Amino acid sequence: MRPDDILPRPPHVPPLPTQPHTPPLQLTSVWECDSPAQADAMLGKSIPGYVYQRDGHPNGDTLAELCRQLHGAEQAALANSGMAAISAVLLATLKAGDHVVVSRRIYGKTMVLFQQEGARLGIETTAVDTCDLNAVAAAMEKNTRLVVAETIANPLLEVADIRALGKIAHFHQALLLVDNTFATPIVCRPLALGADLVMESLTKMMNGHSDVILGAIAGTTAAMQRIPAVLSTWGLASHPFDCWLATRGLATLAVRMERACKNAQIAAEFLQQQSAVKNVFYPGLKSANDRDLAVRQFTRDQFGYMVTFELAGGRAAADAFIASAQQIPFCPSLGSIGTSLSHPETTSHRGLTEEERLALGITGGTIRLSVGIESPEFLQEALAAALQVL
Ligand SMILES: *Cc1c(COP(=O)(O)O)cnc(C)c1O
């Protein structure tokens, strides 16, 4: 054969009697079709099969099916980030003239998506305190089509009453979308509580290793109806390598969550006893306002892997704590295998005015911990060492 013609042409591998035990990474952008009739049928979804990666690929389907099962959903799909998953919901369920009610504590980029990008598309958004059910009911309009809340909100970890929010949304013929990133399906399954759609940033605990950006969206067949077409048309589809990595990460989600939630409970109780700490926010604390709601909605006696606390000494104390926390890196993300911390005032909530931050309970002394799977002893020692400078 001429060297110029050494291309990978079929058959690539002879058919063999054994199958790979783990899902192979399939990096092809396109599949070879037998005939125009077969291509036509696959693209029309009348027979299963892959044609073009943006419309679906094996590594994505493997991971989406796992997400579907974890959430007990009728359907699930993947997007190339958590934000792409939320964008797909916006584009699939809303049109000009529609109205959305979002939690005023929603993830910053989600707020920008609905308020700024939505406004450009003629979609109006009202931000309310979704912990105040009367305020949510009062914000509902005739044209409200979507309500958006987070199971556990950032950064003070308030718990949303998903059942009640679902009832309010459905009374007004709107859908309820729940961002479950801080809980994961191990702690909470919003669809079982009445949500129509649940979104996960797989970037966080679901993949769990801080090496992938990916999102999932799952829900009822009715609510998911336009999602696959939107993902393909707006170019929001997932990449096989990210899906392959996240499938591997997801396999250990339950054991990682078991350790991380246990550690988070221990860390929260430890921080509560420290004189330099003014407030500790964690739904698993006996003193937490929404502990009863958390117990009702959460499974396995787990309350999540995020713990937030406020240092009595304000920003100066936060600067000193972060500088001395040698074992706890300052990473403005969450859900990795190791414990990390973030400072909401200067990262996730820097776009707000000081007044807006104070209204959400965020001060310069607020520190958000993403608790990892180290030993509880390591974590307590690391926190104690960092607190020593205060
Ligand atoms: C990170 C995050 C997102 C966005 O997910 P990306 O994968 O970063 O796009 C949305 N909601 C919450 C609660 C998050 O933590």
mmCIF file of C-alpha atoms and ligand atoms in Angstrom:
data_model
loop_
_atom_site.group_PDB
_atom_site.id
_atom_site.type_symbol
_atom_site.label_atom_id
_atom_site.label_comp_id
_atom_site.label_asym_id
_atom_site.label_seq_id
_atom_site.Cartn_x
_atom_site.Cartn_y
_atom_site.Cartn_z
ATOM 1 C CA MET A 1 0.000 0.000 0.000
ATOM 2 C CA ARG A 2 1.134 3.537 -0.735
ATOM 3 C CA PRO A 3 2.001 5.465 2.495
ATOM 4 C CA ASP A 4 -0.470 8.203 1.480
ATOM 5 C CA ASP A 5 -3.296 5.661 1.616
ATOM 6 C CA ILE A 6 -2.667 4.307 5.092
ATOM 7 C CA LEU A 7 -5.917 5.708 6.497
ATOM 8 C CA PRO A 8 -8.085 3.952 9.072
ATOM 9 C CA ARG A 9 -10.658 2.432 6.716
ATOM 10 C CA PRO A 10 -13.164 -0.266 7.641
ATOM 11 C CA PRO A 11 -13.032 -2.899 8.867
ATOM 12 C CA HIS A 12 -10.984 -1.242 11.630
ATOM 13 C CA VAL A 13 -10.981 -4.240 13.969
ATOM 14 C CA PRO A 14 -12.139 -7.715 13.082
ATOM 15 C CA PRO A 15 -15.295 -8.741 15.022
ATOM 16 C CA LEU A 16 -14.148 -10.641 18.114
ATOM 17 C CA PRO A 17 -15.992 -12.944 20.539
ATOM 18 C CA THR A 18 -15.176 -10.832 23.617
ATOM 19 C CA GLN A 19 -16.459 -7.355 24.487
ATOM 20 C CA PRO A 20 -14.448 -4.745 26.401
ATOM 21 C CA HIS A 21 -15.341 -4.840 30.101
ATOM 22 C CA THR A 22 -15.336 -1.047 30.501
ATOM 23 C CA PRO A 23 -17.003 1.351 28.065
ATOM 24 C CA PRO A 24 -14.426 2.250 25.408
ATOM 25 C CA LEU A 25 -13.805 5.917 24.679
ATOM 26 C CA GLN A 26 -15.248 6.523 21.204
ATOM 27 C CA LEU A 27 -13.815 9.718 19.756
ATOM 28 C CA THR A 28 -15.386 9.612 16.327
ATOM 29 C CA SER A 29 -17.250 12.692 15.090
ATOM 30 C CA VAL A 30 -19.238 10.658 12.528
ATOM 31 C CA TRP A 31 -20.399 7.079 11.913
ATOM 32 C CA GLU A 32 -20.357 5.154 8.610
ATOM 33 C CA CYS A 33 -23.867 4.460 7.373
ATOM 34 C CA ASP A 34 -24.907 1.413 5.322
ATOM 35 C CA SER A 35 -27.317 3.182 3.013
ATOM 36 C CA PRO A 36 -29.285 6.406 2.530
ATOM 37 C CA ALA A 37 -32.380 4.621 3.876
ATOM 38 C CA GLN A 38 -30.547 3.646 7.067
ATOM 39 C CA ALA A 39 -29.104 7.166 7.529
ATOM 40 C CA ASP A 40 -32.557 8.633 6.985
ATOM 41 C CA ALA A 41 -34.134 6.285 9.552
ATOM 42 C CA MET A 42 -31.432 6.921 12.176
ATOM 43 C CA LEU A 43 -31.546 10.697 11.757
ATOM 44 C CA GLY A 44 -35.342 10.546 11.950
ATOM 45 C CA LYS A 45 -35.004 8.478 15.178
ATOM 46 C CA SER A 46 -37.198 5.689 13.801
ATOM 47 C CA ILE A 47 -34.332 3.232 14.394
ATOM 48 C CA PRO A 48 -31.529 3.516 16.985
ATOM 49 C CA GLY A 49 -28.012 4.320 15.850
ATOM 50 C CA TYR A 50 -25.395 7.026 15.731
ATOM 51 C CA VAL A 51 -24.653 9.274 12.759
ATOM 52 C CA TYR A 52 -23.097 12.538 13.982
ATOM 53 C CA GLN A 53 -21.547 13.158 17.412
ATOM 54 C CA ARG A 54 -23.437 16.397 18.122
ATOM 55 C CA ASP A 55 -26.705 14.419 17.880
ATOM 56 C CA GLY A 56 -25.573 11.676 20.254
ATOM 57 C CA HIS A 57 -22.680 9.359 20.997
ATOM 58 C CA PRO A 58 -22.129 6.137 22.991
ATOM 59 C CA ASN A 59 -20.115 7.687 25.865
ATOM 60 C CA GLY A 60 -22.823 10.322 26.316
ATOM 61 C CA ASP A 61 -25.625 7.785 26.224
ATOM 62 C CA THR A 62 -23.870 5.586 28.785
ATOM 63 C CA LEU A 63 -23.529 8.511 31.202
ATOM 64 C CA ALA A 64 -26.987 9.973 30.515
ATOM 65 C CA GLU A 65 -28.556 6.580 31.276
ATOM 66 C CA LEU A 66 -26.733 6.453 34.631
ATOM 67 C CA CYS A 67 -27.961 9.981 35.441
ATOM 68 C CA ARG A 68 -31.486 9.007 34.382
ATOM 69 C CA GLN A 69 -31.457 6.029 36.741
ATOM 70 C CA LEU A 70 -29.949 7.988 39.642
ATOM 71 C CA HIS A 71 -32.733 10.560 39.367
ATOM 72 C CA GLY A 72 -35.504 8.100 38.574
ATOM 73 C CA ALA A 73 -36.196 10.231 35.497
ATOM 74 C CA GLU A 74 -38.090 9.308 32.353
ATOM 75 C CA GLN A 75 -35.384 10.936 30.253
ATOM 76 C CA ALA A 76 -31.927 12.443 30.695
ATOM 77 C CA ALA A 77 -29.506 14.287 28.446
ATOM 78 C CA LEU A 78 -26.030 15.778 28.742
ATOM 79 C CA ALA A 79 -24.708 19.205 27.891
ATOM 80 C CA ASN A 80 -21.153 20.498 27.648
ATOM 81 C CA SER A 81 -21.433 22.308 31.012
ATOM 82 C CA GLY A 82 -23.895 22.868 33.809
ATOM 83 C CA MET A 83 -24.650 26.271 32.282
ATOM 84 C CA ALA A 84 -25.276 24.638 28.889
ATOM 85 C CA ALA A 85 -27.799 22.331 30.599
ATOM 86 C CA ILE A 86 -29.649 25.307 32.135
ATOM 87 C CA SER A 87 -29.425 27.223 28.836
ATOM 88 C CA ALA A 88 -30.995 24.236 27.090
ATOM 89 C CA VAL A 89 -33.927 24.379 29.524
ATOM 90 C CA LEU A 90 -34.346 28.102 28.894
ATOM 91 C CA LEU A 91 -34.235 27.641 25.111
ATOM 92 C CA ALA A 92 -36.426 24.529 25.106
ATOM 93 C CA THR A 93 -39.199 25.684 27.430
ATOM 94 C CA LEU A 94 -39.419 29.486 27.027
ATOM 95 C CA LYS A 95 -40.131 31.999 24.297
ATOM 96 C CA ALA A 96 -40.503 35.771 24.013
ATOM 97 C CA GLY A 97 -43.306 37.004 26.247
ATOM 98 C CA ASP A 98 -42.818 34.299 28.896
ATOM 99 C CA HIS A 99 -42.000 34.961 32.534
ATOM 100 C CA VAL A 100 -39.651 33.089 34.899
ATOM 101 C CA VAL A 101 -39.440 33.073 38.689
ATOM 102 C CA VAL A 102 -35.918 32.356 39.977
ATOM 103 C CA SER A 103 -34.518 32.096 43.455
ATOM 104 C CA ARG A 104 -32.651 35.257 44.437
ATOM 105 C CA ARG A 105 -29.950 32.949 45.849
ATOM 106 C CA ILE A 106 -29.455 31.171 42.523
ATOM 107 C CA TYR A 107 -25.956 30.474 41.149
ATOM 108 C CA GLY A 108 -24.591 33.782 39.810
ATOM 109 C CA LYS A 109 -24.304 32.749 36.158
ATOM 110 C CA THR A 110 -27.822 31.275 36.243
ATOM 111 C CA MET A 111 -29.095 34.663 37.399
ATOM 112 C CA VAL A 112 -27.201 36.396 34.578
ATOM 113 C CA LEU A 113 -28.568 33.846 32.092
ATOM 114 C CA PHE A 114 -32.201 34.493 32.986
ATOM 115 C CA GLN A 115 -32.018 38.198 33.817
ATOM 116 C CA GLN A 116 -29.667 39.470 31.109
ATOM 117 C CA GLU A 117 -29.678 36.901 28.309
ATOM 118 C CA GLY A 118 -33.352 36.115 28.902
ATOM 119 C CA ALA A 119 -34.251 39.818 28.696
ATOM 120 C CA ARG A 120 -32.567 40.046 25.274
ATOM 121 C CA LEU A 121 -34.810 37.210 24.115
ATOM 122 C CA GLY A 122 -37.934 38.910 25.477
ATOM 123 C CA ILE A 123 -38.181 36.682 28.551
ATOM 124 C CA GLU A 124 -38.917 38.458 31.809
ATOM 125 C CA THR A 125 -37.471 37.233 35.122
ATOM 126 C CA THR A 126 -38.462 37.910 38.722
ATOM 127 C CA ALA A 127 -36.018 36.985 41.483
ATOM 128 C CA VAL A 128 -37.618 36.014 44.803
ATOM 129 C CA ASP A 129 -36.692 34.389 48.071
ATOM 130 C CA THR A 130 -37.798 30.832 47.247
ATOM 131 C CA CYS A 131 -37.674 29.942 50.968
ATOM 132 C CA ASP A 132 -40.646 32.327 51.322
ATOM 133 C CA LEU A 133 -43.451 30.375 49.634
ATOM 134 C CA ASN A 134 -45.867 33.311 49.848
ATOM 135 C CA ALA A 135 -43.373 35.453 47.954
ATOM 136 C CA VAL A 136 -43.084 32.755 45.276
ATOM 137 C CA ALA A 137 -46.876 32.498 44.923
ATOM 138 C CA ALA A 138 -47.131 36.296 44.743
ATOM 139 C CA ALA A 139 -44.465 36.448 42.006
ATOM 140 C CA MET A 140 -46.343 34.037 39.718
ATOM 141 C CA GLU A 141 -47.910 35.702 36.664
ATOM 142 C CA LYS A 142 -50.301 34.464 33.988
ATOM 143 C CA ASN A 143 -47.338 33.986 31.642
ATOM 144 C CA THR A 144 -44.994 32.333 34.183
ATOM 145 C CA ARG A 145 -43.717 29.157 32.503
ATOM 146 C CA LEU A 146 -40.748 28.225 34.692
ATOM 147 C CA VAL A 147 -39.706 28.328 38.364
ATOM 148 C CA VAL A 148 -36.011 27.800 39.133
ATOM 149 C CA ALA A 149 -34.516 26.952 42.540
ATOM 150 C CA GLU A 150 -31.573 25.080 44.010
ATOM 151 C CA THR A 151 -31.993 22.118 46.389
ATOM 152 C CA ILE A 152 -29.287 23.581 48.623
ATOM 153 C CA ALA A 153 -28.512 27.216 47.851
ATOM 154 C CA ASN A 154 -25.135 28.912 47.573
ATOM 155 C CA PRO A 155 -23.444 29.955 49.824
ATOM 156 C CA LEU A 156 -25.546 29.789 53.029
ATOM 157 C CA LEU A 157 -27.006 26.377 52.141
ATOM 158 C CA GLU A 158 -30.712 27.123 52.602
ATOM 159 C CA VAL A 159 -32.882 24.132 51.680
ATOM 160 C CA ALA A 160 -35.675 24.600 49.102
ATOM 161 C CA ASP A 161 -39.116 23.123 49.810
ATOM 162 C CA ILE A 162 -39.271 21.306 46.473
ATOM 163 C CA ARG A 163 -42.689 19.731 47.039
ATOM 164 C CA ALA A 164 -44.270 23.098 47.846
ATOM 165 C CA LEU A 165 -42.505 24.875 44.967
ATOM 166 C CA GLY A 166 -43.713 22.162 42.576
ATOM 167 C CA LYS A 167 -47.308 22.670 43.713
ATOM 168 C CA ILE A 168 -47.107 26.444 43.210
ATOM 169 C CA ALA A 169 -45.502 26.029 39.764
ATOM 170 C CA HIS A 170 -48.034 23.430 38.619
ATOM 171 C CA PHE A 171 -50.994 25.466 39.867
ATOM 172 C CA HIS A 172 -49.860 28.131 37.382
ATOM 173 C CA GLN A 173 -49.064 25.630 34.575
ATOM 174 C CA ALA A 174 -45.369 26.332 34.985
ATOM 175 C CA LEU A 175 -42.501 23.827 35.193
ATOM 176 C CA LEU A 176 -40.203 23.516 38.206
ATOM 177 C CA LEU A 177 -36.476 23.248 37.423
ATOM 178 C CA VAL A 178 -34.242 22.321 40.366
ATOM 179 C CA ASP A 179 -30.472 22.737 40.308
ATOM 180 C CA ASN A 180 -29.351 19.803 42.465
ATOM 181 C CA THR A 181 -25.593 20.371 42.213
ATOM 182 C CA PHE A 182 -24.988 20.924 45.951
ATOM 183 C CA ALA A 183 -26.996 17.799 46.857
ATOM 184 C CA THR A 184 -26.419 15.234 44.050
ATOM 185 C CA PRO A 185 -29.002 12.434 43.604
ATOM 186 C CA ILE A 186 -27.428 10.636 46.565
ATOM 187 C CA VAL A 187 -28.826 13.255 48.956
ATOM 188 C CA CYS A 188 -31.919 14.383 47.051
ATOM 189 C CA ARG A 189 -33.995 13.326 44.046
ATOM 190 C CA PRO A 190 -36.092 16.403 43.196
ATOM 191 C CA LEU A 191 -38.173 14.625 40.528
ATOM 192 C CA ALA A 192 -39.584 12.300 43.194
ATOM 193 C CA LEU A 193 -40.624 15.416 45.164
ATOM 194 C CA GLY A 194 -42.510 16.955 42.240
ATOM 195 C CA ALA A 195 -39.922 18.817 40.147
ATOM 196 C CA ASP A 196 -40.324 18.487 36.362
ATOM 197 C CA LEU A 197 -36.654 18.964 35.538
ATOM 198 C CA VAL A 198 -33.468 18.491 37.539
ATOM 199 C CA MET A 199 -30.099 19.826 36.529
ATOM 200 C CA GLU A 200 -26.676 18.732 37.766
ATOM 201 C CA SER A 201 -23.361 20.416 37.120
ATOM 202 C CA LEU A 202 -21.419 17.156 36.693
ATOM 203 C CA THR A 203 -18.336 19.383 36.955
ATOM 204 C CA LYS A 204 -18.760 19.234 40.734
ATOM 205 C CA MET A 205 -19.313 16.193 42.974
ATOM 206 C CA MET A 206 -20.907 13.941 40.328
ATOM 207 C CA ASN A 207 -17.636 13.643 38.395
ATOM 208 C CA GLY A 208 -15.835 14.616 41.562
ATOM 209 C CA HIS A 209 -12.256 14.958 40.375
ATOM 210 C CA SER A 210 -12.067 18.581 39.127
ATOM 211 C CA ASP A 211 -11.006 17.569 35.639
ATOM 212 C CA VAL A 212 -14.210 17.894 33.607
ATOM 213 C CA ILE A 213 -16.813 20.556 32.794
ATOM 214 C CA LEU A 214 -20.135 18.866 32.022
ATOM 215 C CA GLY A 215 -23.845 19.133 32.804
ATOM 216 C CA ALA A 216 -26.880 16.860 32.948
ATOM 217 C CA ILE A 217 -30.566 17.541 32.653
ATOM 218 C CA ALA A 218 -33.217 14.962 33.536
ATOM 219 C CA GLY A 219 -36.975 14.991 33.848
ATOM 220 C CA THR A 220 -40.339 13.906 32.584
ATOM 221 C CA THR A 221 -40.777 13.046 28.909
ATOM 222 C CA ALA A 222 -43.082 16.053 28.529
ATOM 223 C CA ALA A 223 -40.646 18.538 30.077
ATOM 224 C CA MET A 224 -37.655 17.046 28.198
ATOM 225 C CA GLN A 225 -39.432 17.033 24.841
ATOM 226 C CA ARG A 226 -37.438 19.744 23.040
ATOM 227 C CA ILE A 227 -34.161 19.312 24.975
ATOM 228 C CA PRO A 228 -32.273 16.928 22.614
ATOM 229 C CA ALA A 229 -33.048 19.079 19.543
ATOM 230 C CA VAL A 230 -32.006 22.266 21.396
ATOM 231 C CA LEU A 231 -28.742 20.658 22.546
ATOM 232 C CA SER A 232 -27.857 19.765 18.968
ATOM 233 C CA THR A 233 -29.116 22.915 17.239
ATOM 234 C CA TRP A 234 -27.597 25.432 19.675
ATOM 235 C CA GLY A 235 -24.366 23.412 19.813
ATOM 236 C CA LEU A 236 -24.529 22.569 23.516
ATOM 237 C CA ALA A 237 -23.726 18.856 23.166
ATOM 238 C CA SER A 238 -21.283 16.956 25.394
ATOM 239 C CA HIS A 239 -17.856 15.645 24.383
ATOM 240 C CA PRO A 240 -17.153 11.875 24.546
ATOM 241 C CA PHE A 241 -13.920 12.223 26.551
ATOM 242 C CA ASP A 242 -15.620 14.321 29.244
ATOM 243 C CA CYS A 243 -18.453 11.773 29.400
ATOM 244 C CA TRP A 244 -15.996 8.899 29.630
ATOM 245 C CA LEU A 245 -14.170 10.559 32.541
ATOM 246 C CA ALA A 246 -17.413 11.483 34.307
ATOM 247 C CA THR A 247 -18.744 7.917 33.927
ATOM 248 C CA ARG A 248 -15.636 6.766 35.737
ATOM 249 C CA GLY A 249 -16.074 9.429 38.430
ATOM 250 C CA LEU A 250 -19.754 8.697 38.891
ATOM 251 C CA ALA A 251 -19.052 5.052 39.733
ATOM 252 C CA THR A 252 -17.686 6.133 43.127
ATOM 253 C CA LEU A 253 -20.232 8.896 43.816
ATOM 254 C CA ALA A 254 -22.060 7.043 46.588
ATOM 255 C CA VAL A 255 -18.919 6.190 48.566
ATOM 256 C CA ARG A 256 -17.424 9.646 48.034
ATOM 257 C CA MET A 257 -20.663 11.241 49.218
ATOM 258 C CA GLU A 258 -20.849 8.974 52.255
ATOM 259 C CA ARG A 259 -17.406 10.098 53.392
ATOM 260 C CA ALA A 260 -17.746 13.747 52.350
ATOM 261 C CA CYS A 261 -21.146 14.207 54.050
ATOM 262 C CA LYS A 262 -19.880 12.563 57.238
ATOM 263 C CA ASN A 263 -16.823 14.828 57.153
ATOM 264 C CA ALA A 264 -19.015 17.868 56.497
ATOM 265 C CA GLN A 265 -21.158 17.099 59.560
ATOM 266 C CA ILE A 266 -18.032 16.710 61.711
ATOM 267 C CA ALA A 267 -16.506 19.914 60.311
ATOM 268 C CA ALA A 268 -19.717 21.888 60.902
ATOM 269 C CA GLU A 269 -19.978 20.696 64.506
ATOM 270 C CA PHE A 270 -16.280 21.401 65.079
ATOM 271 C CA LEU A 271 -16.534 24.921 63.646
ATOM 272 C CA GLN A 272 -19.563 25.648 65.848
ATOM 273 C CA GLN A 273 -17.359 25.226 68.914
ATOM 274 C CA GLN A 274 -14.696 27.712 67.783
ATOM 275 C CA SER A 275 -14.710 31.179 69.314
ATOM 276 C CA ALA A 276 -13.381 32.787 66.091
ATOM 277 C CA VAL A 277 -16.435 31.465 64.233
ATOM 278 C CA LYS A 278 -19.593 33.542 64.504
ATOM 279 C CA ASN A 279 -22.008 31.396 62.460
ATOM 280 C CA VAL A 280 -22.018 27.957 60.864
ATOM 281 C CA PHE A 281 -24.418 27.113 58.047
ATOM 282 C CA TYR A 282 -25.095 23.415 57.414
ATOM 283 C CA PRO A 283 -28.527 21.791 57.058
ATOM 284 C CA GLY A 284 -27.353 18.792 59.091
ATOM 285 C CA LEU A 285 -26.737 20.828 62.247
ATOM 286 C CA LYS A 286 -29.280 20.307 65.030
ATOM 287 C CA SER A 287 -29.565 24.096 65.251
ATOM 288 C CA ALA A 288 -30.227 24.636 61.508
ATOM 289 C CA ASN A 289 -33.562 26.336 60.767
ATOM 290 C CA ASP A 290 -34.342 24.044 57.858
ATOM 291 C CA ARG A 291 -33.132 20.795 59.387
ATOM 292 C CA ASP A 292 -36.667 19.328 59.505
ATOM 293 C CA LEU A 293 -37.225 20.156 55.856
ATOM 294 C CA ALA A 294 -33.830 18.647 55.021
ATOM 295 C CA VAL A 295 -34.668 15.455 56.948
ATOM 296 C CA ARG A 296 -37.950 15.165 55.041
ATOM 297 C CA GLN A 297 -36.421 15.672 51.597
ATOM 298 C CA PHE A 298 -32.965 14.169 51.915
ATOM 299 C CA THR A 299 -32.060 10.503 51.884
ATOM 300 C CA ARG A 300 -29.473 8.395 53.711
ATOM 301 C CA ASP A 301 -29.221 10.862 56.601
ATOM 302 C CA GLN A 302 -26.848 12.904 54.474
ATOM 303 C CA PHE A 303 -26.947 16.698 54.291
ATOM 304 C CA GLY A 304 -24.444 17.507 51.596
ATOM 305 C CA TYR A 305 -20.746 18.159 51.269
ATOM 306 C CA MET A 306 -20.803 21.964 51.549
ATOM 307 C CA VAL A 307 -20.309 23.803 54.864
ATOM 308 C CA THR A 308 -20.286 27.588 55.142
ATOM 309 C CA PHE A 309 -19.166 29.611 58.138
ATOM 310 C CA GLU A 310 -18.654 33.223 59.084
ATOM 311 C CA LEU A 311 -15.549 34.357 60.903
ATOM 312 C CA ALA A 312 -16.210 36.884 63.675
ATOM 313 C CA GLY A 313 -13.269 39.013 62.513
ATOM 314 C CA GLY A 314 -14.730 39.770 59.055
ATOM 315 C CA ARG A 315 -12.609 40.159 55.917
ATOM 316 C CA ALA A 316 -9.317 40.566 57.792
ATOM 317 C CA ALA A 317 -9.942 37.289 59.592
ATOM 318 C CA ALA A 318 -10.908 35.596 56.294
ATOM 319 C CA ASP A 319 -7.670 36.802 54.658
ATOM 320 C CA ALA A 320 -5.625 35.497 57.608
ATOM 321 C CA PHE A 321 -7.519 32.185 57.736
ATOM 322 C CA ILE A 322 -7.124 31.572 53.992
ATOM 323 C CA ALA A 323 -3.411 32.473 54.085
ATOM 324 C CA SER A 324 -2.788 30.063 56.945
ATOM 325 C CA ALA A 325 -4.984 27.201 55.645
ATOM 326 C CA GLN A 326 -2.024 25.369 54.120
ATOM 327 C CA GLN A 327 -3.913 22.081 53.744
ATOM 328 C CA ILE A 328 -7.099 23.566 52.290
ATOM 329 C CA PRO A 329 -6.561 25.185 48.878
ATOM 330 C CA PHE A 330 -8.573 28.262 47.918
ATOM 331 C CA CYS A 331 -10.390 27.049 44.788
ATOM 332 C CA PRO A 332 -13.533 28.901 43.719
ATOM 333 C CA SER A 333 -15.287 25.676 42.717
ATOM 334 C CA LEU A 334 -16.539 22.665 44.638
ATOM 335 C CA GLY A 335 -17.038 18.931 44.746
ATOM 336 C CA SER A 336 -13.535 17.565 44.297
ATOM 337 C CA ILE A 337 -11.971 14.645 46.171
ATOM 338 C CA GLY A 338 -9.983 16.981 48.435
ATOM 339 C CA THR A 339 -11.370 19.663 50.737
ATOM 340 C CA SER A 340 -11.122 23.172 49.312
ATOM 341 C CA LEU A 341 -12.460 26.555 50.344
ATOM 342 C CA SER A 342 -13.869 29.591 48.644
ATOM 343 C CA HIS A 343 -14.530 33.191 49.615
ATOM 344 C CA PRO A 344 -17.939 34.232 48.190
ATOM 345 C CA GLU A 345 -17.408 38.008 48.605
ATOM 346 C CA THR A 346 -14.463 38.042 46.192
ATOM 347 C CA THR A 347 -15.443 35.154 43.883
ATOM 348 C CA SER A 348 -18.955 33.771 43.318
ATOM 349 C CA HIS A 349 -20.741 36.895 44.569
ATOM 350 C CA ARG A 350 -18.297 39.647 43.545
ATOM 351 C CA GLY A 351 -20.784 40.889 40.926
ATOM 352 C CA LEU A 352 -23.225 41.977 43.646
ATOM 353 C CA THR A 353 -23.104 45.211 45.607
ATOM 354 C CA GLU A 354 -22.150 44.975 49.271
ATOM 355 C CA GLU A 355 -25.757 45.716 50.164
ATOM 356 C CA GLU A 356 -27.018 42.867 47.980
ATOM 357 C CA ARG A 357 -24.473 40.524 49.526
ATOM 358 C CA LEU A 358 -25.487 41.499 53.056
ATOM 359 C CA ALA A 359 -29.130 40.855 52.149
ATOM 360 C CA LEU A 360 -28.085 37.284 51.269
ATOM 361 C CA GLY A 361 -26.101 36.996 54.523
ATOM 362 C CA ILE A 362 -22.655 37.154 52.891
ATOM 363 C CA THR A 363 -19.956 39.204 54.606
ATOM 364 C CA GLY A 364 -16.195 39.523 54.150
ATOM 365 C CA GLY A 365 -15.822 36.869 56.858
ATOM 366 C CA THR A 366 -17.909 34.253 55.028
ATOM 367 C CA ILE A 367 -15.976 31.145 53.990
ATOM 368 C CA ARG A 368 -17.442 28.266 52.006
ATOM 369 C CA LEU A 369 -15.930 24.813 52.441
ATOM 370 C CA SER A 370 -16.289 22.052 49.885
ATOM 371 C CA VAL A 371 -15.580 19.032 52.022
ATOM 372 C CA GLY A 372 -13.601 16.164 50.510
ATOM 373 C CA ILE A 373 -13.016 12.510 51.282
ATOM 374 C CA GLU A 374 -9.923 12.800 53.481
ATOM 375 C CA SER A 375 -9.981 11.325 56.982
ATOM 376 C CA PRO A 376 -12.061 13.302 59.493
ATOM 377 C CA GLU A 377 -8.873 13.720 61.548
ATOM 378 C CA PHE A 378 -7.074 15.389 58.637
ATOM 379 C CA LEU A 379 -9.914 17.820 58.146
ATOM 380 C CA GLN A 380 -10.197 18.791 61.818
ATOM 381 C CA GLU A 381 -6.439 19.251 62.071
ATOM 382 C CA ALA A 382 -6.378 21.369 58.918
ATOM 383 C CA LEU A 383 -9.209 23.601 60.178
ATOM 384 C CA ALA A 384 -7.729 23.867 63.662
ATOM 385 C CA ALA A 385 -4.318 24.832 62.222
ATOM 386 C CA ALA A 386 -5.868 27.538 60.027
ATOM 387 C CA LEU A 387 -7.929 28.910 62.923
ATOM 388 C CA GLN A 388 -4.831 29.225 65.104
ATOM 389 C CA VAL A 389 -3.828 32.554 63.556
ATOM 390 C CA LEU A 390 -7.119 34.177 64.607
HETATM 391 C C1 LIG B 1 -20.999 25.147 38.989
HETATM 392 C C2 LIG B 1 -22.447 25.315 39.104
HETATM 393 C C3 LIG B 1 -23.247 25.560 37.977
HETATM 394 C C4 LIG B 1 -22.678 25.689 36.588
HETATM 395 O O1 LIG B 1 -22.077 24.513 36.174
HETATM 396 P P1 LIG B 1 -20.831 24.514 35.132
HETATM 397 O O2 LIG B 1 -20.594 23.055 34.930
HETATM 398 O O3 LIG B 1 -19.703 25.248 35.783
HETATM 399 O O4 LIG B 1 -21.314 25.207 33.908
HETATM 400 C C5 LIG B 1 -24.602 25.718 38.169
HETATM 401 N N1 LIG B 1 -25.155 25.640 39.400
HETATM 402 C C6 LIG B 1 -24.419 25.408 40.491
HETATM 403 C C7 LIG B 1 -25.090 25.328 41.816
HETATM 404 C C8 LIG B 1 -23.042 25.239 40.396
HETATM 405 O O5 LIG B 1 -22.313 25.036 41.491
#
